[in-house]
Amino acid sequence: MSARSLAAGNATRIRIPCALICLLAAAVPTQSKLASSAPGPAVRKPGFTAAGGDDRTIWFDHISSAFGQQYLTHLANNGERSLCDGMSIYYLRRELQALVDMWRATDERSYLDCARDLTLQAMNEATDNPRPLIWHDDSRGDWPCFYLATVETETGGHNQLCDFQGAVGFLIVARALQLVEDPAAQQIREFVEDQIVEKWLDYKPSITPWHLTNPNSFKNILALLNTGRDVREHFACICLDLHKLGSVRYEYRNWAKHLIDLYLTVRYDLDAPAPNSERIADLVPANWGLLPRVTTTGDPWLFIPTYDTSHVDTAIDTSHANRTAWLAARAYSEGLLEESTLDGLINTLELRIWAPEKGLFYFNNYADGSDGELDGLAPGRGGNVWFGWHRLAEYDQELEALFIALAFDLTMGGPNIPAGAQNKTMANAPLCLEAWAARLLSVSGQAHSFP
């Protein structure tokens, strides 16, 4: 299906490309081929080794086929969804990630076309449903809206976290479309820059265009962004992508680098000054950086502080820390992060979050290895690893084998995943994990590349 113009007016429900329907409908399980090559039970922690030779081809075929069947079901269950809802684009980001990964894995353009059309549909729907952006009871103008009812009184229904998480997904698609010279890449970039980024840069009346272009513009960016790590990690990714897509309106790469330095610098001394602290003065968050830790056996790992800036010694939960892991992998791919920091986060996943002594695919709820209840989820049920942590598998052979085996298990219904764990039960989790495993197994998947 060709890209639809935002100027077309009425938003329509997405029509999945016929080629994708045929591709998915033709997907068949390859059970007979798997009888002698399926990954066996774990022995050590837990002794995974990367598949080689013919096994990789067989597993790739099986996982790709399973993804196809599951995505058909997903489409059938979500055919009438609204994509101008805040939570819809919050979760759509992960679906777009999966589709781009499958395009990378299979070189099947229909997956990328589907991601493009979903993105354009979301943009159209938001454009057709503008709402005033409210600042202290005053309107900052009407903007395309991904509406979130819980913030209607505060902002008119606009939410920075939902907007930014959705925008990260949109730009993943735009970057992929740029690679195939699809003109929709420019259309998506313009929407994100003009209707999402500019909306929040224009939110506070005290911040003028001069504040965003002067030599100390990063300080003003911090004043505009919500204080949560997640919002700022998303914004760093948005800035990197806008730069890659050719945007020169602002110093996007410098903003991203400052955010990466602020949140991914290893903080060996709690009293040490933050990077560029002299330029951002009283806006330095107390929970900046990553804190070095060592296991009882002497292995280094990195502690990620929670969002609450007054509790630097409290660990973030594993699920929300996906954004930190994603940004770290992205920053490393851009030459903006030390390899030792990436290795520290790999150890965090391998030695603190992944707990195979509790179950083959058991992941603790918190990124320091603690496993208390998380927003009503029992231990081991909120240790999500499929929208950030998974990217570290490209840089570690044991993690590569783990994520391939985890995806294989999901194709069989996830018998080795704890009952109720969101790595299995959330709508996009199996799709993301299977698409990533297919990309890791693919000879042309370029798993080190973003998108």
Tab-separated table of C-alpha atoms in Angstrom:
chain	number	residue	atom	x	y	z
A	1	MET	CA	0.000	0.000	0.000
A	2	SER	CA	1.394	3.391	-0.894
A	3	ALA	CA	2.078	5.972	1.778
A	4	ARG	CA	-0.955	8.113	2.520
A	5	SER	CA	-0.468	11.841	2.814
A	6	LEU	CA	-1.321	13.565	6.059
A	7	ALA	CA	-3.007	16.170	3.916
A	8	ALA	CA	-5.505	13.557	2.754
A	9	GLY	CA	-7.811	14.550	5.594
A	10	ASN	CA	-9.886	11.678	6.927
A	11	ALA	CA	-7.889	8.967	8.659
A	12	THR	CA	-8.725	5.435	7.625
A	13	ARG	CA	-8.038	2.108	9.253
A	14	ILE	CA	-4.902	0.463	8.030
A	15	ARG	CA	-5.102	-2.031	5.190
A	16	ILE	CA	-2.318	-4.548	5.571
A	17	PRO	CA	-0.455	-5.034	2.271
A	18	CYS	CA	-1.695	-8.071	0.335
A	19	ALA	CA	1.878	-9.304	0.046
A	20	LEU	CA	2.155	-9.440	3.827
A	21	ILE	CA	-1.131	-11.334	4.170
A	22	CYS	CA	0.080	-13.907	1.636
A	23	LEU	CA	3.458	-14.138	3.318
A	24	LEU	CA	1.995	-14.714	6.759
A	25	ALA	CA	-0.751	-17.042	5.605
A	26	ALA	CA	1.836	-19.242	3.926
A	27	ALA	CA	3.882	-19.559	7.096
A	28	VAL	CA	3.924	-23.150	8.304
A	29	PRO	CA	5.569	-24.686	11.359
A	30	THR	CA	8.715	-26.691	10.705
A	31	GLN	CA	8.338	-29.124	13.588
A	32	SER	CA	9.781	-32.136	11.787
A	33	LYS	CA	13.016	-30.326	11.022
A	34	LEU	CA	13.384	-29.315	14.656
A	35	ALA	CA	13.303	-32.742	16.236
A	36	SER	CA	17.076	-33.127	16.333
A	37	SER	CA	18.108	-29.490	16.541
A	38	ALA	CA	15.928	-27.905	19.226
A	39	PRO	CA	17.890	-26.312	22.088
A	40	GLY	CA	18.003	-28.759	24.954
A	41	PRO	CA	17.609	-28.260	28.708
A	42	ALA	CA	20.040	-25.983	30.481
A	43	VAL	CA	22.934	-27.469	32.426
A	44	ARG	CA	24.988	-24.561	33.826
A	45	LYS	CA	24.046	-20.888	33.936
A	46	PRO	CA	22.430	-22.349	32.018
A	47	GLY	CA	25.004	-23.472	29.489
A	48	PHE	CA	23.550	-21.910	26.344
A	49	THR	CA	25.749	-21.912	23.277
A	50	ALA	CA	25.033	-20.149	20.034
A	51	ALA	CA	23.604	-22.352	17.300
A	52	GLY	CA	25.815	-22.979	14.316
A	53	GLY	CA	25.568	-24.136	10.746
A	54	ASP	CA	22.368	-25.835	9.659
A	55	ASP	CA	20.784	-25.415	13.103
A	56	ARG	CA	20.713	-21.647	12.675
A	57	THR	CA	18.886	-21.985	9.355
A	58	ILE	CA	16.337	-24.408	10.803
A	59	TRP	CA	15.699	-22.271	13.872
A	60	PHE	CA	15.450	-19.156	11.716
A	61	ASP	CA	12.819	-20.777	9.501
A	62	HIS	CA	10.839	-22.011	12.475
A	63	ILE	CA	10.893	-18.757	14.439
A	64	SER	CA	10.097	-16.683	11.347
A	65	SER	CA	7.125	-18.914	10.547
A	66	ALA	CA	5.850	-18.716	14.114
A	67	PHE	CA	6.099	-14.928	14.027
A	68	GLY	CA	4.029	-14.882	10.845
A	69	GLN	CA	1.237	-16.953	12.354
A	70	GLN	CA	1.188	-14.912	15.547
A	71	TYR	CA	1.195	-11.591	13.732
A	72	LEU	CA	-1.821	-12.643	11.680
A	73	THR	CA	-3.643	-13.317	14.949
A	74	HIS	CA	-2.460	-9.986	16.341
A	75	LEU	CA	-3.814	-8.147	13.305
A	76	ALA	CA	-7.151	-9.921	13.546
A	77	ASN	CA	-7.462	-8.966	17.217
A	78	ASN	CA	-6.538	-5.309	16.649
A	79	GLY	CA	-8.127	-4.425	13.331
A	80	GLU	CA	-10.321	-1.645	14.740
A	81	ARG	CA	-7.955	-0.074	17.247
A	82	SER	CA	-7.552	3.663	17.501
A	83	LEU	CA	-3.990	4.868	17.087
A	84	CYS	CA	-4.535	8.417	18.339
A	85	ASP	CA	-4.751	7.143	21.902
A	86	GLY	CA	-1.772	7.759	24.176
A	87	MET	CA	-1.424	4.190	25.349
A	88	SER	CA	-1.944	2.864	21.828
A	89	ILE	CA	1.181	4.580	20.507
A	90	TYR	CA	2.976	3.764	23.761
A	91	TYR	CA	2.607	0.085	22.869
A	92	LEU	CA	2.737	0.566	19.092
A	93	ARG	CA	6.412	1.487	19.415
A	94	ARG	CA	7.140	-2.154	20.265
A	95	GLU	CA	5.089	-3.545	17.385
A	96	LEU	CA	6.959	-1.263	14.996
A	97	GLN	CA	10.242	-2.500	16.486
A	98	ALA	CA	9.206	-6.093	15.785
A	99	LEU	CA	8.166	-5.367	12.203
A	100	VAL	CA	11.422	-3.569	11.409
A	101	ASP	CA	13.397	-6.422	12.973
A	102	MET	CA	11.520	-8.915	10.790
A	103	TRP	CA	12.208	-6.800	7.720
A	104	ARG	CA	15.885	-6.794	8.648
A	105	ALA	CA	15.833	-10.536	9.298
A	106	THR	CA	13.979	-11.617	6.163
A	107	ASP	CA	14.479	-8.735	3.724
A	108	GLU	CA	10.732	-9.034	3.114
A	109	ARG	CA	9.613	-5.496	2.251
A	110	SER	CA	6.001	-6.173	3.267
A	111	TYR	CA	6.988	-6.091	6.938
A	112	LEU	CA	8.470	-2.618	6.513
A	113	ASP	CA	5.454	-1.487	4.470
A	114	CYS	CA	3.186	-2.609	7.296
A	115	ALA	CA	5.253	-0.639	9.832
A	116	ARG	CA	5.133	2.400	7.560
A	117	ASP	CA	1.362	2.228	7.139
A	118	LEU	CA	0.726	1.807	10.855
A	119	THR	CA	2.884	4.861	11.506
A	120	LEU	CA	1.097	6.939	8.900
A	121	GLN	CA	-2.261	5.839	10.253
A	122	ALA	CA	-1.298	6.962	13.755
A	123	MET	CA	-0.077	10.298	12.411
A	124	ASN	CA	-3.269	10.803	10.402
A	125	GLU	CA	-5.523	9.992	13.333
A	126	ALA	CA	-3.693	12.364	15.663
A	127	THR	CA	-3.798	15.100	13.037
A	128	ASP	CA	-7.539	14.612	12.587
A	129	ASN	CA	-8.085	14.837	16.349
A	130	PRO	CA	-6.222	17.945	17.545
A	131	ARG	CA	-6.613	19.207	21.089
A	132	PRO	CA	-5.396	22.352	22.894
A	133	LEU	CA	-2.125	21.942	24.761
A	134	ILE	CA	-2.739	23.375	28.236
A	135	TRP	CA	-0.128	25.164	30.363
A	136	HIS	CA	-1.536	26.258	33.740
A	137	ASP	CA	-5.048	26.715	32.304
A	138	ASP	CA	-3.758	28.595	29.248
A	139	SER	CA	-3.763	27.123	25.754
A	140	ARG	CA	-0.474	26.793	23.907
A	141	GLY	CA	-2.331	26.157	20.656
A	142	ASP	CA	-4.006	23.147	19.082
A	143	TRP	CA	-1.753	20.191	18.297
A	144	PRO	CA	-2.229	16.670	16.910
A	145	CYS	CA	-3.033	14.608	19.969
A	146	PHE	CA	-2.412	11.087	21.163
A	147	TYR	CA	-4.972	11.519	23.888
A	148	LEU	CA	-4.437	10.348	27.466
A	149	ALA	CA	-7.440	10.956	29.716
A	150	THR	CA	-5.448	10.938	32.958
A	151	VAL	CA	-3.663	14.175	32.025
A	152	GLU	CA	-6.578	16.034	30.447
A	153	THR	CA	-6.839	18.520	33.312
A	154	GLU	CA	-3.106	19.127	33.380
A	155	THR	CA	-2.228	19.323	29.662
A	156	GLY	CA	-5.471	18.888	27.735
A	157	GLY	CA	-4.732	15.202	27.133
A	158	HIS	CA	-1.202	15.484	25.725
A	159	ASN	CA	1.448	13.342	27.446
A	160	GLN	CA	5.178	13.727	26.947
A	161	LEU	CA	6.079	10.118	27.762
A	162	CYS	CA	3.490	8.615	25.407
A	163	ASP	CA	4.394	11.099	22.675
A	164	PHE	CA	8.097	10.393	22.963
A	165	GLN	CA	7.755	6.618	23.177
A	166	GLY	CA	5.553	6.676	20.094
A	167	ALA	CA	7.964	9.007	18.315
A	168	VAL	CA	10.867	6.630	18.975
A	169	GLY	CA	8.883	3.934	17.186
A	170	PHE	CA	7.974	6.262	14.323
A	171	LEU	CA	11.618	7.186	13.806
A	172	ILE	CA	12.748	3.554	13.875
A	173	VAL	CA	10.457	3.145	10.876
A	174	ALA	CA	11.607	6.392	9.253
A	175	ARG	CA	15.265	5.366	9.508
A	176	ALA	CA	14.458	2.025	7.882
A	177	LEU	CA	12.463	3.738	5.128
A	178	GLN	CA	15.390	6.085	4.556
A	179	LEU	CA	17.540	3.048	3.778
A	180	VAL	CA	15.178	1.963	0.989
A	181	GLU	CA	14.614	5.545	-0.231
A	182	ASP	CA	10.912	5.556	0.584
A	183	PRO	CA	9.625	9.167	0.617
A	184	ALA	CA	7.492	8.405	3.674
A	185	ALA	CA	10.706	8.662	5.715
A	186	GLN	CA	10.687	12.423	5.239
A	187	GLN	CA	6.974	12.629	5.986
A	188	ILE	CA	7.412	10.815	9.296
A	189	ARG	CA	10.466	12.885	10.230
A	190	GLU	CA	8.579	16.112	9.605
A	191	PHE	CA	5.637	14.978	11.724
A	192	VAL	CA	7.838	14.004	14.663
A	193	GLU	CA	9.858	17.212	14.492
A	194	ASP	CA	6.998	19.622	13.770
A	195	GLN	CA	4.118	18.073	15.731
A	196	ILE	CA	5.758	16.250	18.656
A	197	VAL	CA	9.174	17.753	19.372
A	198	GLU	CA	8.133	21.336	18.629
A	199	LYS	CA	4.967	20.911	20.681
A	200	TRP	CA	6.957	20.195	23.832
A	201	LEU	CA	9.684	22.728	23.034
A	202	ASP	CA	6.934	25.339	22.810
A	203	TYR	CA	5.145	24.176	25.972
A	204	LYS	CA	6.585	26.576	28.543
A	205	PRO	CA	6.028	30.262	27.670
A	206	SER	CA	9.293	31.249	29.355
A	207	ILE	CA	11.325	29.209	26.844
A	208	THR	CA	11.635	31.114	23.572
A	209	PRO	CA	13.294	30.108	20.276
A	210	TRP	CA	16.412	31.967	21.439
A	211	HIS	CA	16.708	29.660	24.438
A	212	LEU	CA	16.795	26.642	22.094
A	213	THR	CA	19.505	27.923	19.813
A	214	ASN	CA	21.930	29.669	22.148
A	215	PRO	CA	25.210	28.030	23.266
A	216	ASN	CA	23.640	26.823	26.521
A	217	SER	CA	20.488	25.408	24.949
A	218	PHE	CA	20.898	22.031	26.678
A	219	LYS	CA	20.106	23.580	30.048
A	220	ASN	CA	16.822	24.832	28.628
A	221	ILE	CA	16.063	21.413	27.167
A	222	LEU	CA	16.377	19.884	30.633
A	223	ALA	CA	13.906	22.459	31.904
A	224	LEU	CA	11.409	21.420	29.219
A	225	LEU	CA	11.714	17.664	29.651
A	226	ASN	CA	9.918	15.717	32.357
A	227	THR	CA	12.397	14.629	35.019
A	228	GLY	CA	11.971	10.868	34.536
A	229	ARG	CA	14.892	8.930	33.082
A	230	ASP	CA	12.544	7.281	30.590
A	231	VAL	CA	11.387	10.540	28.992
A	232	ARG	CA	14.946	11.807	28.711
A	233	GLU	CA	16.289	8.507	27.364
A	234	HIS	CA	13.559	8.523	24.724
A	235	PHE	CA	14.338	12.130	23.818
A	236	ALA	CA	18.017	11.274	23.363
A	237	CYS	CA	17.050	8.556	20.862
A	238	ILE	CA	14.699	10.948	19.064
A	239	CYS	CA	17.506	13.489	18.759
A	240	LEU	CA	19.928	10.894	17.370
A	241	ASP	CA	17.384	9.812	14.778
A	242	LEU	CA	16.424	13.319	13.715
A	243	HIS	CA	20.113	14.035	13.220
A	244	LYS	CA	20.505	10.863	11.128
A	245	LEU	CA	17.470	11.850	9.074
A	246	GLY	CA	19.096	15.163	8.191
A	247	SER	CA	17.351	17.558	10.563
A	248	VAL	CA	19.428	20.651	11.317
A	249	ARG	CA	16.872	22.844	13.083
A	250	TYR	CA	18.543	22.304	16.442
A	251	GLU	CA	21.765	20.778	17.756
A	252	TYR	CA	20.107	17.394	18.088
A	253	ARG	CA	23.264	15.307	18.252
A	254	ASN	CA	24.777	17.548	20.930
A	255	TRP	CA	21.581	17.352	22.986
A	256	ALA	CA	21.637	13.563	22.672
A	257	LYS	CA	25.303	13.391	23.642
A	258	HIS	CA	24.701	15.529	26.735
A	259	LEU	CA	21.800	13.275	27.800
A	260	ILE	CA	23.880	10.152	27.187
A	261	ASP	CA	26.734	11.604	29.244
A	262	LEU	CA	24.336	12.586	32.015
A	263	TYR	CA	22.519	9.273	32.370
A	264	LEU	CA	25.060	6.681	31.173
A	265	THR	CA	28.268	7.958	32.767
A	266	VAL	CA	29.587	5.526	35.373
A	267	ARG	CA	29.428	7.377	38.690
A	268	TYR	CA	32.263	6.031	40.808
A	269	ASP	CA	31.818	8.666	43.505
A	270	LEU	CA	28.363	9.784	44.624
A	271	ASP	CA	29.804	13.212	45.379
A	272	ALA	CA	31.417	13.607	41.962
A	273	PRO	CA	30.051	16.391	39.761
A	274	ALA	CA	27.823	15.357	36.892
A	275	PRO	CA	29.092	15.797	33.332
A	276	ASN	CA	28.654	19.412	32.217
A	277	SER	CA	27.360	20.275	35.693
A	278	GLU	CA	28.766	23.774	35.442
A	279	ARG	CA	26.468	24.420	32.479
A	280	ILE	CA	23.259	22.946	33.887
A	281	ALA	CA	23.671	24.140	37.482
A	282	ASP	CA	20.584	23.450	39.601
A	283	LEU	CA	19.052	21.136	36.962
A	284	VAL	CA	21.401	18.216	37.661
A	285	PRO	CA	19.186	15.273	38.660
A	286	ALA	CA	20.233	13.508	41.855
A	287	ASN	CA	19.864	10.131	40.124
A	288	TRP	CA	22.227	10.886	37.251
A	289	GLY	CA	24.582	8.202	35.985
A	290	LEU	CA	25.091	4.485	36.523
A	291	LEU	CA	26.588	3.184	39.769
A	292	PRO	CA	29.351	0.531	39.712
A	293	ARG	CA	28.762	-2.648	41.699
A	294	VAL	CA	30.583	-5.983	42.069
A	295	THR	CA	29.090	-9.445	42.633
A	296	THR	CA	30.288	-11.688	45.447
A	297	THR	CA	32.479	-13.443	42.881
A	298	GLY	CA	34.103	-10.194	41.774
A	299	ASP	CA	32.207	-9.547	38.536
A	300	PRO	CA	31.394	-5.868	37.813
A	301	TRP	CA	27.881	-4.743	36.938
A	302	LEU	CA	26.025	-1.427	36.805
A	303	PHE	CA	23.230	-0.280	39.100
A	304	ILE	CA	20.567	1.876	37.411
A	305	PRO	CA	18.892	4.293	39.843
A	306	THR	CA	15.114	4.524	39.898
A	307	TYR	CA	13.148	7.481	38.527
A	308	ASP	CA	12.697	9.087	41.936
A	309	THR	CA	15.494	11.641	42.076
A	310	SER	CA	15.510	11.555	45.876
A	311	HIS	CA	16.320	7.824	46.042
A	312	VAL	CA	19.591	7.301	44.210
A	313	ASP	CA	20.168	4.042	46.098
A	314	THR	CA	16.894	2.444	44.917
A	315	ALA	CA	17.112	0.300	41.789
A	316	ILE	CA	14.948	0.811	38.746
A	317	ASP	CA	12.662	-2.050	37.782
A	318	THR	CA	13.818	-4.321	34.967
A	319	SER	CA	10.963	-3.365	32.646
A	320	HIS	CA	11.496	0.390	32.702
A	321	ALA	CA	15.253	-0.121	32.483
A	322	ASN	CA	14.734	-1.380	28.922
A	323	ARG	CA	14.965	2.276	27.877
A	324	THR	CA	18.387	2.595	29.507
A	325	ALA	CA	19.653	-0.570	27.804
A	326	TRP	CA	18.252	0.540	24.435
A	327	LEU	CA	19.902	3.957	24.696
A	328	ALA	CA	23.192	2.367	25.770
A	329	ALA	CA	23.228	0.007	22.780
A	330	ARG	CA	22.268	2.869	20.498
A	331	ALA	CA	24.908	5.191	21.954
A	332	TYR	CA	27.562	2.487	21.611
A	333	SER	CA	26.634	1.984	17.961
A	334	GLU	CA	27.135	5.739	17.455
A	335	GLY	CA	30.537	5.790	19.175
A	336	LEU	CA	29.098	7.770	22.100
A	337	LEU	CA	29.542	5.157	24.846
A	338	GLU	CA	32.553	3.305	26.211
A	339	GLU	CA	32.645	-0.448	25.651
A	340	SER	CA	33.249	-0.964	29.371
A	341	THR	CA	29.882	0.657	30.145
A	342	LEU	CA	28.117	-1.594	27.660
A	343	ASP	CA	29.882	-4.596	29.226
A	344	GLY	CA	28.717	-3.471	32.660
A	345	LEU	CA	25.088	-3.472	31.515
A	346	ILE	CA	25.551	-6.861	29.866
A	347	ASN	CA	26.672	-8.144	33.267
A	348	THR	CA	23.659	-6.488	34.889
A	349	LEU	CA	21.411	-8.530	32.631
A	350	GLU	CA	23.387	-11.759	32.889
A	351	LEU	CA	24.253	-11.691	36.586
A	352	ARG	CA	21.460	-9.736	38.278
A	353	ILE	CA	18.313	-9.812	36.145
A	354	TRP	CA	18.482	-13.268	34.553
A	355	ALA	CA	18.037	-15.854	37.325
A	356	PRO	CA	18.212	-19.341	35.745
A	357	GLU	CA	18.496	-20.944	39.178
A	358	LYS	CA	14.794	-20.022	39.562
A	359	GLY	CA	13.806	-21.175	36.094
A	360	LEU	CA	15.308	-21.389	32.631
A	361	PHE	CA	13.784	-18.078	31.458
A	362	TYR	CA	13.254	-16.351	34.792
A	363	PHE	CA	14.058	-12.640	35.002
A	364	ASN	CA	13.940	-10.721	38.278
A	365	ASN	CA	11.568	-7.776	38.621
A	366	TYR	CA	14.304	-5.282	39.501
A	367	ALA	CA	17.565	-4.515	37.732
A	368	ASP	CA	19.714	-5.044	40.835
A	369	GLY	CA	18.589	-8.668	41.168
A	370	SER	CA	15.899	-8.028	43.777
A	371	ASP	CA	12.547	-9.550	43.005
A	372	GLY	CA	9.800	-7.965	45.064
A	373	GLU	CA	6.327	-7.194	43.817
A	374	LEU	CA	6.177	-4.707	40.952
A	375	ASP	CA	2.931	-2.781	40.446
A	376	GLY	CA	0.900	-5.800	41.475
A	377	LEU	CA	3.058	-8.290	39.562
A	378	ALA	CA	4.445	-11.197	41.530
A	379	PRO	CA	8.200	-11.922	41.558
A	380	GLY	CA	9.600	-12.815	38.150
A	381	ARG	CA	6.537	-11.559	36.291
A	382	GLY	CA	7.676	-8.013	35.483
A	383	GLY	CA	11.250	-8.756	34.417
A	384	ASN	CA	10.632	-7.703	30.817
A	385	VAL	CA	13.622	-7.894	28.486
A	386	TRP	CA	12.193	-7.451	24.988
A	387	PHE	CA	12.344	-3.742	24.176
A	388	GLY	CA	15.859	-2.719	25.186
A	389	TRP	CA	17.720	-5.365	27.134
A	390	HIS	CA	17.484	-7.700	24.148
A	391	ARG	CA	19.733	-5.408	22.069
A	392	LEU	CA	22.694	-6.346	24.282
A	393	ALA	CA	22.590	-9.872	22.818
A	394	GLU	CA	24.407	-8.584	19.749
A	395	TYR	CA	27.487	-7.988	21.893
A	396	ASP	CA	27.576	-11.150	24.000
A	397	GLN	CA	27.513	-14.729	22.723
A	398	GLU	CA	25.777	-16.194	25.761
A	399	LEU	CA	23.043	-13.561	25.606
A	400	GLU	CA	22.638	-14.245	21.888
A	401	ALA	CA	22.050	-17.917	22.634
A	402	LEU	CA	19.712	-17.020	25.510
A	403	PHE	CA	17.472	-14.824	23.355
A	404	ILE	CA	17.367	-17.347	20.523
A	405	ALA	CA	16.375	-20.086	22.977
A	406	LEU	CA	13.824	-17.795	24.658
A	407	ALA	CA	12.181	-17.044	21.309
A	408	PHE	CA	12.177	-20.735	20.403
A	409	ASP	CA	10.454	-21.501	23.700
A	410	LEU	CA	7.792	-18.878	22.943
A	411	THR	CA	7.025	-20.524	19.604
A	412	MET	CA	6.073	-23.589	21.633
A	413	GLY	CA	3.842	-21.607	23.988
A	414	GLY	CA	6.549	-20.637	26.489
A	415	PRO	CA	6.570	-23.757	28.705
A	416	ASN	CA	9.815	-22.687	30.400
A	417	ILE	CA	8.676	-19.119	31.095
A	418	PRO	CA	7.003	-18.489	34.487
A	419	ALA	CA	3.213	-18.475	34.342
A	420	GLY	CA	1.998	-14.895	34.184
A	421	ALA	CA	5.373	-13.447	33.184
A	422	GLN	CA	4.915	-10.492	30.868
A	423	ASN	CA	7.702	-11.761	28.615
A	424	LYS	CA	5.030	-14.218	27.480
A	425	THR	CA	1.672	-12.621	28.274
A	426	MET	CA	1.993	-9.031	26.984
A	427	ALA	CA	0.641	-8.565	23.468
A	428	ASN	CA	3.895	-7.524	21.817
A	429	ALA	CA	6.370	-9.565	23.874
A	430	PRO	CA	6.461	-12.796	21.809
A	431	LEU	CA	6.469	-10.791	18.576
A	432	CYS	CA	9.426	-8.662	19.672
A	433	LEU	CA	11.413	-11.593	21.024
A	434	GLU	CA	10.794	-13.780	17.989
A	435	ALA	CA	11.587	-10.997	15.526
A	436	TRP	CA	14.828	-10.241	17.365
A	437	ALA	CA	15.857	-13.885	17.438
A	438	ALA	CA	15.147	-14.146	13.715
A	439	ARG	CA	17.362	-11.115	13.188
A	440	LEU	CA	20.143	-12.626	15.304
A	441	LEU	CA	19.930	-15.859	13.285
A	442	SER	CA	19.683	-14.185	9.895
A	443	VAL	CA	22.768	-14.014	7.714
A	444	SER	CA	21.733	-10.507	6.649
A	445	GLY	CA	19.972	-9.247	9.794
A	446	GLN	CA	22.656	-6.678	10.738
A	447	ALA	CA	21.682	-6.939	14.390
A	448	HIS	CA	24.379	-4.411	15.310
A	449	SER	CA	22.687	-1.702	13.255
A	450	PHE	CA	19.976	0.761	14.237
A	451	PRO	CA	17.258	0.427	13.095
